Amino acid sequence: MNELAETVHGGAARGAAGAGLAKLVLFFAFAVFTVWIHYQVKFVRAPTWTGTVQALGALRVGARAPDFTTSDLDGHPVSLSGLRDRKAVLLEFWATWCPPCRMLKATLHEMRSELEATGVEVFTVNAGEPPDRVRAFVDKAGDDFRTVLDNGRTISVRYGVRTLPTMVLVDRRGTVRWIHVGHLPETGELRDLLHRLAGE
């Protein structure tokens, strides 16, 4: 009789432990899902509109561009200040999952000769994705602009980027001259600005 009672009690205890573990797993899965949704909604939204803006959070046209030091996809060090007084820099913030980013990349490739002629260096800043995923995308797309890795999205946070794609044009003195959110269906504004910068 005692053995039967112990068996029943042990089975009940194991059942309770199993139920507790299942609840813990469900709670953990829900927490991970919640964090993922928060990240997608708050930080890496695709644009619902496209246009030039005067500010991204605290970053404004006419302000000093935040410096950064990171590495490119080939492991070489990259810093914004390293090009100061030598070249203007166009920062393109993007991700592999973002269709408007692909459209923008095609536009920038069409403008490659003009960008080079006006002395503008293009940094395509990937928004925190694993390097192997970025490499696979870049190789498949034939994207030969310099790809910069934004590990932990620290650069994106400094620049107030919450929508992809976003572009920030920084002149040779390190001043923000132009901010654009979304794809670039019309390139006239950027082309005019590139030529003005080349003459400064």
PDB file of C-alpha atoms in Angstrom:
ATOM      1  CA  MET A   1       0.000   0.000   0.000  1.00  0.00           C
ATOM      2  CA  ASN A   2       2.792   2.375   0.930  1.00  0.00           C
ATOM      3  CA  GLU A   3       4.601   1.548  -2.313  1.00  0.00           C
ATOM      4  CA  LEU A   4       1.455   2.348  -4.310  1.00  0.00           C
ATOM      5  CA  ALA A   5       1.045   5.674  -2.508  1.00  0.00           C
ATOM      6  CA  GLU A   6       4.664   6.571  -3.140  1.00  0.00           C
ATOM      7  CA  THR A   7       4.283   5.705  -6.831  1.00  0.00           C
ATOM      8  CA  VAL A   8       1.181   7.883  -7.157  1.00  0.00           C
ATOM      9  CA  HIS A   9       2.831  10.727  -5.251  1.00  0.00           C
ATOM     10  CA  GLY A  10       5.983  10.497  -7.390  1.00  0.00           C
ATOM     11  CA  GLY A  11       3.968  10.540 -10.603  1.00  0.00           C
ATOM     12  CA  ALA A  12       2.056  13.593  -9.457  1.00  0.00           C
ATOM     13  CA  ALA A  13       5.292  15.371  -8.546  1.00  0.00           C
ATOM     14  CA  ARG A  14       6.817  14.597 -11.926  1.00  0.00           C
ATOM     15  CA  GLY A  15       3.646  15.813 -13.628  1.00  0.00           C
ATOM     16  CA  ALA A  16       3.747  19.074 -11.688  1.00  0.00           C
ATOM     17  CA  ALA A  17       7.428  19.534 -12.530  1.00  0.00           C
ATOM     18  CA  GLY A  18       6.715  18.887 -16.208  1.00  0.00           C
ATOM     19  CA  ALA A  19       3.884  21.406 -16.211  1.00  0.00           C
ATOM     20  CA  GLY A  20       6.131  23.958 -14.532  1.00  0.00           C
ATOM     21  CA  LEU A  21       8.857  23.421 -17.131  1.00  0.00           C
ATOM     22  CA  ALA A  22       6.343  23.782 -19.958  1.00  0.00           C
ATOM     23  CA  LYS A  23       5.138  27.084 -18.496  1.00  0.00           C
ATOM     24  CA  LEU A  24       8.737  28.292 -18.205  1.00  0.00           C
ATOM     25  CA  VAL A  25       9.453  27.408 -21.842  1.00  0.00           C
ATOM     26  CA  LEU A  26       6.282  29.179 -22.999  1.00  0.00           C
ATOM     27  CA  PHE A  27       7.154  32.255 -20.943  1.00  0.00           C
ATOM     28  CA  PHE A  28      10.669  32.363 -22.413  1.00  0.00           C
ATOM     29  CA  ALA A  29       9.343  31.964 -25.970  1.00  0.00           C
ATOM     30  CA  PHE A  30       6.824  34.757 -25.400  1.00  0.00           C
ATOM     31  CA  ALA A  31       9.551  37.026 -24.003  1.00  0.00           C
ATOM     32  CA  VAL A  32      11.789  36.419 -27.028  1.00  0.00           C
ATOM     33  CA  PHE A  33       8.878  37.058 -29.400  1.00  0.00           C
ATOM     34  CA  THR A  34       7.992  40.282 -27.574  1.00  0.00           C
ATOM     35  CA  VAL A  35      11.576  41.565 -27.805  1.00  0.00           C
ATOM     36  CA  TRP A  36      11.702  40.696 -31.513  1.00  0.00           C
ATOM     37  CA  ILE A  37       8.437  42.539 -32.222  1.00  0.00           C
ATOM     38  CA  HIS A  38       9.651  45.547 -30.225  1.00  0.00           C
ATOM     39  CA  TYR A  39      12.891  45.599 -32.237  1.00  0.00           C
ATOM     40  CA  GLN A  40      11.080  45.363 -35.571  1.00  0.00           C
ATOM     41  CA  VAL A  41       8.505  48.028 -34.760  1.00  0.00           C
ATOM     42  CA  LYS A  42      10.672  50.504 -32.895  1.00  0.00           C
ATOM     43  CA  PHE A  43      13.988  50.294 -34.686  1.00  0.00           C
ATOM     44  CA  VAL A  44      13.877  48.782 -38.154  1.00  0.00           C
ATOM     45  CA  ARG A  45      10.618  49.683 -39.802  1.00  0.00           C
ATOM     46  CA  ALA A  46      10.283  49.872 -43.546  1.00  0.00           C
ATOM     47  CA  PRO A  47       9.189  53.373 -44.556  1.00  0.00           C
ATOM     48  CA  THR A  48       5.529  54.252 -44.982  1.00  0.00           C
ATOM     49  CA  TRP A  49       6.583  57.404 -46.843  1.00  0.00           C
ATOM     50  CA  THR A  50       9.617  58.705 -48.690  1.00  0.00           C
ATOM     51  CA  GLY A  51      11.217  62.103 -48.498  1.00  0.00           C
ATOM     52  CA  THR A  52      13.908  64.513 -47.390  1.00  0.00           C
ATOM     53  CA  VAL A  53      13.826  65.570 -43.738  1.00  0.00           C
ATOM     54  CA  GLN A  54      15.635  68.205 -41.714  1.00  0.00           C
ATOM     55  CA  ALA A  55      16.219  66.034 -38.666  1.00  0.00           C
ATOM     56  CA  LEU A  56      16.461  62.486 -37.345  1.00  0.00           C
ATOM     57  CA  GLY A  57      15.764  62.821 -33.656  1.00  0.00           C
ATOM     58  CA  ALA A  58      18.510  65.064 -32.274  1.00  0.00           C
ATOM     59  CA  LEU A  59      20.541  64.914 -35.509  1.00  0.00           C
ATOM     60  CA  ARG A  60      19.833  67.872 -37.778  1.00  0.00           C
ATOM     61  CA  VAL A  61      20.977  69.178 -41.132  1.00  0.00           C
ATOM     62  CA  GLY A  62      23.803  71.624 -40.421  1.00  0.00           C
ATOM     63  CA  ALA A  63      24.964  69.765 -37.293  1.00  0.00           C
ATOM     64  CA  ARG A  64      28.234  67.917 -36.805  1.00  0.00           C
ATOM     65  CA  ALA A  65      27.870  64.286 -37.884  1.00  0.00           C
ATOM     66  CA  PRO A  66      28.573  61.831 -35.041  1.00  0.00           C
ATOM     67  CA  ASP A  67      31.894  60.106 -35.530  1.00  0.00           C
ATOM     68  CA  PHE A  68      32.116  56.325 -35.440  1.00  0.00           C
ATOM     69  CA  THR A  69      34.734  53.621 -35.681  1.00  0.00           C
ATOM     70  CA  THR A  70      33.831  50.129 -36.816  1.00  0.00           C
ATOM     71  CA  SER A  71      34.917  47.600 -39.449  1.00  0.00           C
ATOM     72  CA  ASP A  72      33.809  46.863 -42.970  1.00  0.00           C
ATOM     73  CA  LEU A  73      32.715  43.490 -44.286  1.00  0.00           C
ATOM     74  CA  ASP A  74      36.342  42.562 -45.035  1.00  0.00           C
ATOM     75  CA  GLY A  75      37.456  43.353 -41.491  1.00  0.00           C
ATOM     76  CA  HIS A  76      39.187  46.644 -42.310  1.00  0.00           C
ATOM     77  CA  PRO A  77      38.741  49.534 -39.844  1.00  0.00           C
ATOM     78  CA  VAL A  78      36.392  52.345 -40.855  1.00  0.00           C
ATOM     79  CA  SER A  79      35.921  55.749 -39.257  1.00  0.00           C
ATOM     80  CA  LEU A  80      34.064  58.824 -40.421  1.00  0.00           C
ATOM     81  CA  SER A  81      36.760  61.158 -39.119  1.00  0.00           C
ATOM     82  CA  GLY A  82      39.334  59.274 -41.202  1.00  0.00           C
ATOM     83  CA  LEU A  83      37.870  60.891 -44.334  1.00  0.00           C
ATOM     84  CA  ARG A  84      37.400  64.372 -42.897  1.00  0.00           C
ATOM     85  CA  ASP A  85      38.855  67.156 -45.081  1.00  0.00           C
ATOM     86  CA  ARG A  86      39.344  64.629 -47.893  1.00  0.00           C
ATOM     87  CA  LYS A  87      35.956  63.296 -48.985  1.00  0.00           C
ATOM     88  CA  ALA A  88      32.260  63.757 -48.451  1.00  0.00           C
ATOM     89  CA  VAL A  89      30.505  60.602 -47.242  1.00  0.00           C
ATOM     90  CA  LEU A  90      27.070  59.238 -48.108  1.00  0.00           C
ATOM     91  CA  LEU A  91      25.825  56.864 -45.402  1.00  0.00           C
ATOM     92  CA  GLU A  92      23.151  54.429 -46.534  1.00  0.00           C
ATOM     93  CA  PHE A  93      21.517  52.549 -43.645  1.00  0.00           C
ATOM     94  CA  TRP A  94      19.985  49.278 -44.840  1.00  0.00           C
ATOM     95  CA  ALA A  95      19.140  45.628 -44.124  1.00  0.00           C
ATOM     96  CA  THR A  96      18.927  42.490 -46.252  1.00  0.00           C
ATOM     97  CA  TRP A  97      15.202  41.982 -45.539  1.00  0.00           C
ATOM     98  CA  CYS A  98      14.242  45.496 -46.703  1.00  0.00           C
ATOM     99  CA  PRO A  99      12.826  45.703 -50.297  1.00  0.00           C
ATOM    100  CA  PRO A 100      13.081  49.532 -50.505  1.00  0.00           C
ATOM    101  CA  CYS A 101      16.761  49.185 -49.563  1.00  0.00           C
ATOM    102  CA  ARG A 102      17.308  47.041 -52.659  1.00  0.00           C
ATOM    103  CA  MET A 103      15.601  49.660 -54.810  1.00  0.00           C
ATOM    104  CA  LEU A 104      17.802  52.362 -53.323  1.00  0.00           C
ATOM    105  CA  LYS A 105      20.967  50.340 -53.914  1.00  0.00           C
ATOM    106  CA  ALA A 106      20.045  50.008 -57.595  1.00  0.00           C
ATOM    107  CA  THR A 107      19.611  53.786 -57.791  1.00  0.00           C
ATOM    108  CA  LEU A 108      22.972  54.437 -56.132  1.00  0.00           C
ATOM    109  CA  HIS A 109      24.688  52.052 -58.542  1.00  0.00           C
ATOM    110  CA  GLU A 110      23.175  54.001 -61.431  1.00  0.00           C
ATOM    111  CA  MET A 111      24.722  57.126 -59.888  1.00  0.00           C
ATOM    112  CA  ARG A 112      28.114  55.522 -59.234  1.00  0.00           C
ATOM    113  CA  SER A 113      30.059  57.503 -61.843  1.00  0.00           C
ATOM    114  CA  GLU A 114      28.554  60.760 -60.594  1.00  0.00           C
ATOM    115  CA  LEU A 115      29.303  59.908 -56.975  1.00  0.00           C
ATOM    116  CA  GLU A 116      32.914  59.116 -57.826  1.00  0.00           C
ATOM    117  CA  ALA A 117      33.314  62.214 -60.011  1.00  0.00           C
ATOM    118  CA  THR A 118      32.121  64.476 -57.194  1.00  0.00           C
ATOM    119  CA  GLY A 119      34.423  62.829 -54.642  1.00  0.00           C
ATOM    120  CA  VAL A 120      31.755  61.175 -52.497  1.00  0.00           C
ATOM    121  CA  GLU A 121      32.542  57.952 -50.634  1.00  0.00           C
ATOM    122  CA  VAL A 122      29.546  55.659 -50.111  1.00  0.00           C
ATOM    123  CA  PHE A 123      29.307  53.612 -46.915  1.00  0.00           C
ATOM    124  CA  THR A 124      26.415  51.153 -46.909  1.00  0.00           C
ATOM    125  CA  VAL A 125      25.781  50.690 -43.187  1.00  0.00           C
ATOM    126  CA  ASN A 126      24.125  47.366 -42.437  1.00  0.00           C
ATOM    127  CA  ALA A 127      21.805  47.570 -39.443  1.00  0.00           C
ATOM    128  CA  GLY A 128      23.227  44.924 -37.129  1.00  0.00           C
ATOM    129  CA  GLU A 129      22.742  41.705 -39.104  1.00  0.00           C
ATOM    130  CA  PRO A 130      25.166  38.739 -38.898  1.00  0.00           C
ATOM    131  CA  PRO A 131      28.192  39.236 -41.185  1.00  0.00           C
ATOM    132  CA  ASP A 132      27.654  35.918 -42.997  1.00  0.00           C
ATOM    133  CA  ARG A 133      24.118  36.945 -43.959  1.00  0.00           C
ATOM    134  CA  VAL A 134      25.352  40.347 -45.122  1.00  0.00           C
ATOM    135  CA  ARG A 135      28.179  38.740 -47.116  1.00  0.00           C
ATOM    136  CA  ALA A 136      25.804  36.331 -48.863  1.00  0.00           C
ATOM    137  CA  PHE A 137      23.475  39.187 -49.814  1.00  0.00           C
ATOM    138  CA  VAL A 138      26.258  41.488 -51.022  1.00  0.00           C
ATOM    139  CA  ASP A 139      27.909  38.764 -53.105  1.00  0.00           C
ATOM    140  CA  LYS A 140      24.628  37.715 -54.707  1.00  0.00           C
ATOM    141  CA  ALA A 141      23.590  41.307 -55.441  1.00  0.00           C
ATOM    142  CA  GLY A 142      27.025  42.313 -56.729  1.00  0.00           C
ATOM    143  CA  ASP A 143      27.015  45.299 -54.381  1.00  0.00           C
ATOM    144  CA  ASP A 144      30.555  46.681 -54.475  1.00  0.00           C
ATOM    145  CA  PHE A 145      30.070  49.792 -52.375  1.00  0.00           C
ATOM    146  CA  ARG A 146      31.946  49.599 -49.083  1.00  0.00           C
ATOM    147  CA  THR A 147      29.757  47.718 -46.618  1.00  0.00           C
ATOM    148  CA  VAL A 148      30.068  48.848 -43.001  1.00  0.00           C
ATOM    149  CA  LEU A 149      28.908  46.641 -40.130  1.00  0.00           C
ATOM    150  CA  ASP A 150      26.826  48.399 -37.501  1.00  0.00           C
ATOM    151  CA  ASN A 151      27.263  45.854 -34.707  1.00  0.00           C
ATOM    152  CA  GLY A 152      24.664  46.377 -32.010  1.00  0.00           C
ATOM    153  CA  ARG A 153      23.212  49.202 -34.136  1.00  0.00           C
ATOM    154  CA  THR A 154      25.339  51.739 -32.263  1.00  0.00           C
ATOM    155  CA  ILE A 155      25.844  53.887 -35.376  1.00  0.00           C
ATOM    156  CA  SER A 156      22.136  53.790 -36.219  1.00  0.00           C
ATOM    157  CA  VAL A 157      21.283  54.909 -32.688  1.00  0.00           C
ATOM    158  CA  ARG A 158      23.777  57.791 -32.836  1.00  0.00           C
ATOM    159  CA  TYR A 159      22.228  58.945 -36.097  1.00  0.00           C
ATOM    160  CA  GLY A 160      18.643  58.510 -34.908  1.00  0.00           C
ATOM    161  CA  VAL A 161      17.857  55.970 -37.639  1.00  0.00           C
ATOM    162  CA  ARG A 162      14.591  54.148 -36.981  1.00  0.00           C
ATOM    163  CA  THR A 163      13.425  53.558 -40.554  1.00  0.00           C
ATOM    164  CA  LEU A 164      15.184  51.766 -43.407  1.00  0.00           C
ATOM    165  CA  PRO A 165      16.521  52.774 -45.786  1.00  0.00           C
ATOM    166  CA  THR A 166      17.847  56.108 -44.556  1.00  0.00           C
ATOM    167  CA  MET A 167      20.614  58.192 -46.130  1.00  0.00           C
ATOM    168  CA  VAL A 168      22.764  60.878 -44.515  1.00  0.00           C
ATOM    169  CA  LEU A 169      25.156  62.986 -46.598  1.00  0.00           C
ATOM    170  CA  VAL A 170      28.134  64.396 -44.685  1.00  0.00           C
ATOM    171  CA  ASP A 171      30.432  66.976 -46.280  1.00  0.00           C
ATOM    172  CA  ARG A 172      34.234  67.105 -46.054  1.00  0.00           C
ATOM    173  CA  ARG A 173      34.087  69.207 -42.895  1.00  0.00           C
ATOM    174  CA  GLY A 174      31.969  66.593 -41.139  1.00  0.00           C
ATOM    175  CA  THR A 175      28.703  68.541 -41.346  1.00  0.00           C
ATOM    176  CA  VAL A 176      25.363  66.870 -42.105  1.00  0.00           C
ATOM    177  CA  ARG A 177      24.095  68.364 -45.369  1.00  0.00           C
ATOM    178  CA  TRP A 178      21.170  66.130 -46.332  1.00  0.00           C
ATOM    179  CA  ILE A 179      18.935  63.467 -44.763  1.00  0.00           C
ATOM    180  CA  HIS A 180      16.564  61.271 -46.740  1.00  0.00           C
ATOM    181  CA  VAL A 181      14.227  58.527 -45.505  1.00  0.00           C
ATOM    182  CA  GLY A 182      13.044  55.755 -47.821  1.00  0.00           C
ATOM    183  CA  HIS A 183      13.748  54.938 -51.452  1.00  0.00           C
ATOM    184  CA  LEU A 184      14.925  57.703 -53.794  1.00  0.00           C
ATOM    185  CA  PRO A 185      12.545  57.746 -56.786  1.00  0.00           C
ATOM    186  CA  GLU A 186      13.779  61.183 -57.872  1.00  0.00           C
ATOM    187  CA  THR A 187      17.538  61.811 -57.810  1.00  0.00           C
ATOM    188  CA  GLY A 188      17.604  65.454 -58.902  1.00  0.00           C
ATOM    189  CA  GLU A 189      17.919  66.892 -55.390  1.00  0.00           C
ATOM    190  CA  LEU A 190      20.834  64.613 -54.500  1.00  0.00           C
ATOM    191  CA  ARG A 191      22.593  65.209 -57.828  1.00  0.00           C
ATOM    192  CA  ASP A 192      22.362  68.985 -57.399  1.00  0.00           C
ATOM    193  CA  LEU A 193      23.753  68.756 -53.882  1.00  0.00           C
ATOM    194  CA  LEU A 194      26.629  66.519 -54.991  1.00  0.00           C
ATOM    195  CA  HIS A 195      27.705  69.081 -57.569  1.00  0.00           C
ATOM    196  CA  ARG A 196      27.457  71.921 -55.041  1.00  0.00           C
ATOM    197  CA  LEU A 197      29.640  69.986 -52.608  1.00  0.00           C
ATOM    198  CA  ALA A 198      32.187  69.290 -55.345  1.00  0.00           C
ATOM    199  CA  GLY A 199      32.555  73.031 -55.894  1.00  0.00           C
ATOM    200  CA  GLU A 200      33.113  73.882 -52.231  1.00  0.00           C
TER     201      GLU A 200
END
